Amino acid sequence: MTAAAQVGETRALLESLVERIDVGIFAVDRSATVVLWNTFMAIHSGKSSAAMLGQNLFAMFPELPRAWLEKKLESVFILGNNAFTLWNLRPYLFRFANSRPITGGLAEMRQNVTFLPIRFAGGEVALVCGTVFDYTDTAIAQHKLHDAIGALHQEKDAQAQLIVKLEAAQNQLLQAEKMASIGQLAAGIAHEINNPVGFVNSNLQTLKKYCQQMLQLIMTYQGAATQIGDVELREKISALTQTMDIDFLQEDLPDLIKESEDGLLRIKKIVEDLKDFSHVNKSDWQYADLNAGLDSTLNVVWNEVKYKATVAKNYGVLPAVECLAAQLNQVFLNLIVNAVQALDESKGMGTITLATGHQDEWVWVEVQDNGLGMSAETKKRLFEPFFTTKPVGKGTGLGMSVSYNIVQKHHGRIELDSLPGEGTRFRVWVPVKQAKMVD
Ligand SMILES: Nc1ncnc2c1ncn2[C@@H]1O[C@H](COP(=O)(O)OP(=O)(O)O)[C@@H](O)[C@H]1O
Ligand SMILES: [Mg+2]
């Protein structure tokens, strides 16, 4: 084969390649007249090469972004550099139908177009050749990827939220555990105190009787003292009677015993309250008197309350309520402690009002203070675990979130009324009976 023949054959091969390649190839001259239009372009535009050659590109495709494209072509003619348009910035140049109607997803073929300057014999740029690459698949894949990443992000957010919830739940568990062990401790101590209190009480009764008898005897002796003949002995008795102030002793002894009895009664009451409060061995659902629960809880925190507030009580008659009594007491405890801590000490003694009531199938327990009240922001975040406005060491921010969960467990609700500077009123509603037993 001659060199000329070889060149001819190579050219024919190139031409058929340009025709058959799966890339759109077209060329225009400076006046935008089409001089090349390959099969890809013909198939996708529906305009044959014969129809296109010699025609003005913009006349044949009025939907093209003319101003932009003219500028682009002109820059290639003048500067002689490649220019591009990318599908992710400009989805398409030619409005060709999606080449993947089955995979679907996009109505128009996404295109990357490269504009190449063509020079003949090293001269000026005579033509600009456009190559149109179909990027629809990539675009669809990228859309899917984008969606998947979005879904992943959502999942990640949901997970983060879940972790926060888990942490809160764990902390509540810890808190509940702590309360349970405090309860057990209290119950244990109460039990231990019970024994000595029992025998001190019984001894005191005997002591009281003995004292009465001895006093009687002494009084009788006193009456007889004047009749003693021995002067020395008489004077000794009279001196002793005076130094001992026997009259006062006679008066004071019964008082001392009475006071001791009262003291013992108080110890007994505290022990009972401790037992009530901790509800030894009673972590199950039971019917309980909430007025009694409120009282025993108040006694347990009385030391915190008594120097800061006077407590007013306004209890209604309540039916026995099906509840986890120890846990409800914990709610009352949290509310009372919060009420005390909210009091403005600069204003002297505060007032805490405890009230209860009964309405249809519900009972309510109310704890009201005339303390600092809450801002709107605090109200919003009140039940969040770890939300506290108190200094480190004073507040854990768990009281209200634990209370919320306990009330929730009882299928009840907590109402709140609070004004900054005026005070706060919490009202806990619980149903008298649970729909079904759950723990
Ligand atoms: N009776 C109340 N008066 C005013 N603010 C209250 C009262 N009860 C609760 N709060 C507010 O709610 C916050 C959260 O309460 P709580 O969960 O018991 O946590 P803590 O008492 O440890 O701060 C408190 O820090 C306080 O700002
Ligand atoms: Mg608290």
XYZ file of C-alpha atoms and ligand atoms in Angstrom:
467
model
C 0.000 0.000 0.000
C 1.317 3.436 -0.850
C 1.798 6.076 1.757
C -0.955 8.124 0.172
C -3.310 5.162 0.224
C -2.428 4.544 3.875
C -3.190 8.163 4.768
C -6.469 7.881 2.914
C -7.444 4.731 4.754
C -6.536 6.180 8.156
C -8.653 9.220 7.387
C -11.580 7.026 6.386
C -11.160 5.122 9.659
C -11.102 8.357 11.655
C -14.174 9.615 9.867
C -16.127 6.463 10.579
C -14.958 6.649 14.186
C -16.223 10.225 14.494
C -19.483 9.009 13.004
C -19.963 5.993 15.201
C -18.418 6.935 18.523
C -20.879 7.255 21.440
C -20.026 10.901 21.906
C -21.706 13.831 20.238
C -19.357 15.637 17.860
C -20.205 18.767 15.946
C -18.301 21.694 14.528
C -19.215 25.259 13.621
C -17.404 28.047 11.890
C -17.139 31.600 13.119
C -20.663 32.421 11.967
C -22.049 29.398 13.853
C -22.733 27.519 10.684
C -22.657 23.779 11.236
C -19.909 21.956 9.320
C -19.898 18.640 11.204
C -22.803 16.727 12.858
C -22.158 13.111 13.769
C -24.606 10.248 14.234
C -24.845 10.701 18.024
C -25.937 14.299 17.480
C -28.364 13.244 14.758
C -29.942 10.483 16.836
C -30.379 12.560 19.955
C -31.454 15.792 18.310
C -33.679 14.140 15.755
C -31.981 16.325 13.091
C -29.906 14.507 10.497
C -26.488 15.537 9.391
C -27.940 16.428 5.969
C -30.477 18.723 7.629
C -27.883 20.384 9.796
C -24.895 20.958 7.550
C -24.703 24.518 6.281
C -27.359 25.681 8.759
C -26.928 28.182 11.545
C -26.729 26.346 14.869
C -28.879 28.869 16.709
C -31.490 28.925 13.990
C -31.833 25.167 14.216
C -31.823 25.141 18.061
C -33.596 28.260 19.279
C -33.655 26.830 22.833
C -29.857 27.032 23.144
C -28.527 29.603 25.646
C -27.492 31.785 22.758
C -25.785 34.712 24.450
C -23.758 32.477 26.689
C -22.797 30.008 23.948
C -21.861 32.722 21.467
C -19.509 34.196 24.007
C -18.030 30.792 24.752
C -17.454 30.002 21.049
C -16.045 33.435 20.416
C -13.532 33.013 23.244
C -12.311 29.756 21.713
C -11.985 31.392 18.289
C -10.048 34.307 19.727
C -7.926 32.690 22.434
C -7.515 29.300 20.825
C -7.956 27.467 24.141
C -10.304 24.640 25.081
C -13.496 25.627 26.873
C -15.889 23.484 28.861
C -19.293 23.235 30.309
C -19.872 20.685 33.078
C -23.149 18.951 33.822
C -23.136 19.737 37.504
C -22.946 23.473 36.798
C -25.019 23.563 33.612
C -26.995 20.313 33.408
C -27.182 20.300 29.616
C -26.453 22.341 26.534
C -28.728 20.556 24.079
C -32.122 19.525 25.305
C -31.737 15.823 24.489
C -34.024 13.238 25.981
C -32.630 11.109 28.775
C -30.635 8.325 27.199
C -31.590 5.990 30.081
C -35.381 6.045 30.097
C -35.505 2.767 31.983
C -33.222 3.654 34.878
C -35.055 6.965 34.718
C -34.743 9.678 37.296
C -33.804 12.538 34.996
C -35.817 13.949 32.118
C -32.905 15.422 30.141
C -29.566 14.009 29.194
C -26.867 15.491 31.421
C -23.925 16.670 29.324
C -20.312 17.656 29.615
C -19.309 19.623 26.535
C -15.775 20.463 25.496
C -15.145 23.120 22.851
C -11.936 22.486 20.919
C -10.296 25.013 18.587
C -9.492 23.570 15.142
C -6.786 25.224 13.068
C -5.960 24.335 9.514
C -2.339 24.420 8.463
C -1.283 26.134 11.675
C -3.329 29.240 10.917
C -6.058 30.926 12.864
C -8.810 28.989 14.540
C -11.170 28.141 11.699
C -13.651 25.922 13.449
C -14.773 25.075 16.944
C -15.507 21.421 17.504
C -17.880 20.529 20.298
C -17.794 17.096 21.945
C -20.895 16.214 23.903
C -20.477 13.520 26.576
C -23.498 11.842 28.111
C -23.173 12.159 31.903
C -26.701 11.074 32.744
C -25.562 7.879 34.486
C -23.071 9.795 36.585
C -25.700 12.359 37.446
C -28.189 9.676 38.475
C -25.524 7.926 40.534
C -24.548 11.187 42.126
C -28.162 12.003 42.948
C -28.516 8.613 44.554
C -25.291 9.136 46.446
C -26.513 12.525 47.559
C -29.772 11.029 48.789
C -27.902 8.230 50.536
C -25.597 10.716 52.246
C -28.647 12.730 53.306
C -30.238 9.592 54.732
C -26.983 8.753 56.492
C -26.859 12.215 58.010
C -30.409 11.845 59.196
C -29.594 8.487 60.678
C -26.561 9.964 62.374
C -28.670 12.761 63.855
C -31.241 10.260 65.038
C -28.462 8.215 66.586
C -27.022 11.237 68.337
C -30.456 11.990 69.743
C -30.809 8.415 70.827
C -27.471 8.553 72.594
C -28.561 11.661 74.474
C -31.768 9.891 75.467
C -29.844 6.807 76.508
C -27.542 8.885 78.641
C -30.508 10.555 80.277
C -32.141 7.194 80.884
C -28.956 5.855 82.365
C -28.657 8.821 84.662
C -32.213 8.392 85.779
C -31.507 4.780 86.481
C -28.497 5.789 88.511
C -30.608 8.319 90.352
C -33.338 5.766 90.982
C -30.713 3.310 92.146
C -29.275 5.916 94.483
C -32.717 6.657 95.888
C -33.371 2.954 96.309
C -30.183 2.487 98.284
C -30.871 5.590 100.350
C -34.309 4.146 101.019
C -32.800 0.843 102.077
C -30.327 2.598 104.307
C -33.108 4.610 105.901
C -35.184 1.493 106.409
C -32.214 -0.313 107.959
C -31.497 2.532 110.352
C -35.166 2.805 111.233
C -35.209 -0.866 112.061
C -32.076 -0.604 114.217
C -33.392 2.396 116.121
C -36.691 0.653 116.782
C -35.186 -1.867 119.189
C -33.454 0.450 121.680
C -36.374 2.874 121.467
C -38.626 -0.016 122.454
C -36.774 -0.909 125.634
C -36.011 2.707 126.567
C -39.718 3.348 126.345
C -40.650 0.373 128.446
C -37.973 1.221 131.043
C -39.179 4.785 131.134
C -42.693 3.628 132.026
C -41.289 1.532 134.904
C -39.044 4.441 135.947
C -42.061 6.698 136.051
C -43.889 4.280 138.324
C -40.857 3.849 140.635
C -40.363 7.593 140.830
C -43.958 8.165 141.802
C -43.633 5.528 144.545
C -40.334 6.916 145.826
C -41.685 10.468 145.868
C -44.632 9.262 147.861
C -42.281 7.588 150.341
C -40.086 10.707 150.619
C -43.118 12.895 151.216
C -44.213 10.592 153.994
C -40.737 10.645 155.551
C -40.721 14.440 155.270
C -43.966 14.653 157.220
C -42.492 12.451 159.939
C -39.141 14.288 160.130
C -40.337 16.865 162.678
C -41.119 14.052 165.070
C -37.572 12.695 165.137
C -36.101 13.040 168.635
C -32.419 13.022 167.622
C -31.601 16.729 167.068
C -28.467 16.005 165.055
C -30.312 13.713 162.687
C -33.169 16.194 162.354
C -30.788 18.992 161.384
C -28.987 16.738 158.918
C -32.273 15.895 157.228
C -33.354 19.530 157.104
C -29.960 20.593 155.615
C -30.161 17.856 152.990
C -33.743 18.782 152.134
C -32.669 22.351 151.538
C -29.550 21.695 149.453
C -31.370 19.191 147.310
C -34.330 21.555 146.942
C -36.578 18.592 147.351
C -39.733 20.613 146.574
C -38.415 21.562 143.175
C -37.227 18.031 142.540
C -40.694 16.747 143.311
C -42.146 19.111 140.790
C -39.499 18.664 138.123
C -39.166 14.897 138.101
C -42.580 14.190 136.524
C -41.881 16.946 133.953
C -38.573 15.391 133.009
C -40.189 12.034 132.530
C -43.011 13.573 130.491
C -40.528 15.354 128.226
C -38.573 12.153 127.748
C -41.776 10.384 126.793
C -42.531 13.103 124.249
C -38.995 12.802 122.880
C -39.404 9.076 122.498
C -42.718 9.580 120.727
C -40.983 11.886 118.282
C -38.232 9.371 117.652
C -40.885 6.743 117.003
C -42.643 9.058 114.556
C -39.410 9.730 112.686
C -38.692 6.031 112.467
C -42.173 5.431 111.122
C -41.755 8.188 108.570
C -38.451 6.810 107.458
C -40.053 3.412 106.996
C -43.028 4.934 105.221
C -40.837 7.008 103.024
C -38.639 4.138 101.967
C -41.537 1.712 101.784
C -39.423 -1.202 102.785
C -39.970 -4.178 100.529
C -42.747 -2.349 98.759
C -41.424 -1.389 95.358
C -44.552 -2.854 93.794
C -47.830 -1.248 92.912
C -49.949 -0.799 95.985
C -52.826 1.273 97.299
C -51.480 4.145 99.366
C -52.693 7.208 101.196
C -51.016 10.128 99.452
C -51.752 12.538 102.322
C -49.769 10.262 104.613
C -47.062 9.963 101.978
C -46.831 13.732 101.688
C -46.600 14.058 105.472
C -43.911 11.450 105.896
C -41.938 13.019 103.049
C -42.235 16.447 104.628
C -40.937 15.019 107.911
C -37.940 13.505 106.175
C -36.919 16.905 104.762
C -38.228 18.889 107.705
C -34.748 19.906 108.740
C -34.250 21.596 105.354
C -37.589 23.323 105.559
C -38.116 24.483 109.102
C -35.670 27.409 109.201
C -36.701 28.765 105.811
C -40.440 28.392 105.496
C -43.678 27.927 107.288
C -45.713 25.107 105.842
C -49.441 25.414 105.357
C -51.439 22.273 104.670
C -54.726 22.029 102.919
C -55.464 18.355 102.443
C -58.607 16.995 100.909
C -60.080 13.574 101.598
C -58.383 11.147 99.214
C -59.199 7.600 98.241
C -56.334 5.100 98.387
C -54.364 5.538 95.183
C -52.852 2.722 93.189
C -49.212 3.752 92.909
C -45.543 3.101 93.450
C -45.697 4.907 96.773
C -41.960 5.217 97.391
C -41.538 6.744 93.954
C -44.389 9.210 94.367
C -42.829 10.228 97.683
C -39.663 10.898 95.759
C -41.637 13.237 93.492
C -43.041 15.076 96.527
C -39.542 15.273 97.967
C -38.146 16.816 94.784
C -40.991 19.348 94.643
C -40.628 20.336 98.302
C -36.841 20.664 98.071
C -37.170 22.774 94.918
C -39.784 24.940 96.628
C -37.484 25.547 99.592
C -34.523 26.260 97.344
C -36.577 28.760 95.345
C -37.363 30.888 98.386
C -35.813 34.312 98.539
C -34.011 34.296 101.877
C -33.609 38.060 101.874
C -37.379 38.264 102.315
C -37.393 36.256 105.545
C -39.459 33.112 106.087
C -41.219 31.904 102.982
C -44.456 29.987 102.733
C -44.892 26.558 101.268
C -48.406 25.299 100.793
C -49.147 21.612 100.434
C -52.588 20.788 99.147
C -54.349 17.688 97.889
C -57.652 16.988 96.275
C -59.812 14.485 94.497
C -61.735 14.926 91.268
C -63.520 12.097 89.443
C -61.035 9.335 88.818
C -58.067 11.521 89.648
C -56.267 12.850 92.693
C -53.890 15.779 92.774
C -51.091 16.872 95.039
C -49.922 20.445 94.981
C -46.722 22.059 96.206
C -46.703 25.834 96.089
C -44.043 28.324 97.108
C -43.805 32.113 97.150
C -40.228 32.055 95.918
C -38.408 33.408 92.896
C -40.557 31.788 90.215
C -39.323 30.733 86.783
C -38.427 32.516 83.589
C -39.977 31.369 80.310
C -36.669 29.744 79.367
C -36.519 27.767 82.634
C -40.129 26.643 82.184
C -39.296 25.365 78.732
C -36.326 23.332 79.891
C -37.577 22.378 83.345
C -37.909 18.646 82.677
C -34.638 18.284 80.773
C -32.183 16.019 82.519
C -29.291 18.065 83.931
C -31.003 21.377 83.403
C -30.319 23.454 86.489
C -30.057 27.137 87.318
C -28.415 26.353 90.634
C -24.715 26.544 91.428
C -22.548 23.458 91.135
C -23.017 21.253 94.168
C -26.509 22.517 94.915
C -28.365 21.375 91.844
C -27.994 18.265 89.737
C -30.816 19.158 87.385
C -32.249 15.662 87.755
C -35.089 16.242 90.212
C -37.699 17.324 87.720
C -36.760 14.890 84.971
C -36.910 11.997 87.437
C -40.240 13.299 88.744
C -41.595 13.629 85.227
C -40.755 10.023 84.482
C -42.266 8.735 87.687
C -45.505 10.636 87.047
C -45.455 9.407 83.455
C -45.164 5.852 84.753
C -48.357 6.499 86.745
C -50.050 7.786 83.582
C -50.398 11.106 85.298
C -49.323 14.637 84.467
C -47.647 17.612 86.068
C -49.184 21.069 85.824
C -47.098 24.131 86.341
C -47.920 27.692 87.197
C -45.053 30.065 87.785
C -44.401 33.778 87.671
C -40.988 35.357 88.170
C -40.942 37.117 91.546
C -44.284 35.628 92.594
C -43.695 31.948 93.089
C -44.432 28.560 91.662
C -47.173 26.008 91.936
C -46.756 22.411 90.835
C -49.787 20.173 90.681
C -49.258 16.451 90.191
C -52.281 14.559 88.866
C -52.434 10.785 89.090
C -55.314 8.427 88.354
C -56.784 6.648 91.375
C -56.536 3.365 89.497
C -54.155 2.245 86.804
C -55.712 0.921 83.609
C -53.566 -2.178 83.890
C -50.715 -3.132 86.152
C -47.388 -2.181 84.682
C -44.051 -1.507 86.268
N -40.325 25.703 92.733
C -39.456 26.213 91.848
N -39.298 27.561 91.731
C -38.428 28.086 90.841
N -37.671 27.362 90.004
C -37.786 26.018 90.054
C -38.676 25.378 90.963
N -38.585 24.037 90.772
C -37.662 23.863 89.792
N -37.182 25.040 89.350
C -36.204 25.270 88.275
O -36.022 24.080 87.545
C -34.662 23.690 87.557
C -34.568 22.192 87.518
O -35.037 21.610 88.704
P -34.520 20.191 89.132
O -34.716 19.254 87.979
O -35.131 19.798 90.419
O -32.952 20.381 89.283
P -32.147 21.144 90.422
O -33.102 21.415 91.553
O -31.084 20.185 90.794
O -31.619 22.380 89.785
C -34.073 24.327 88.789
O -32.684 24.541 88.664
C -34.852 25.631 88.862
O -34.315 26.599 87.985
Mg -34.308 19.922 92.432
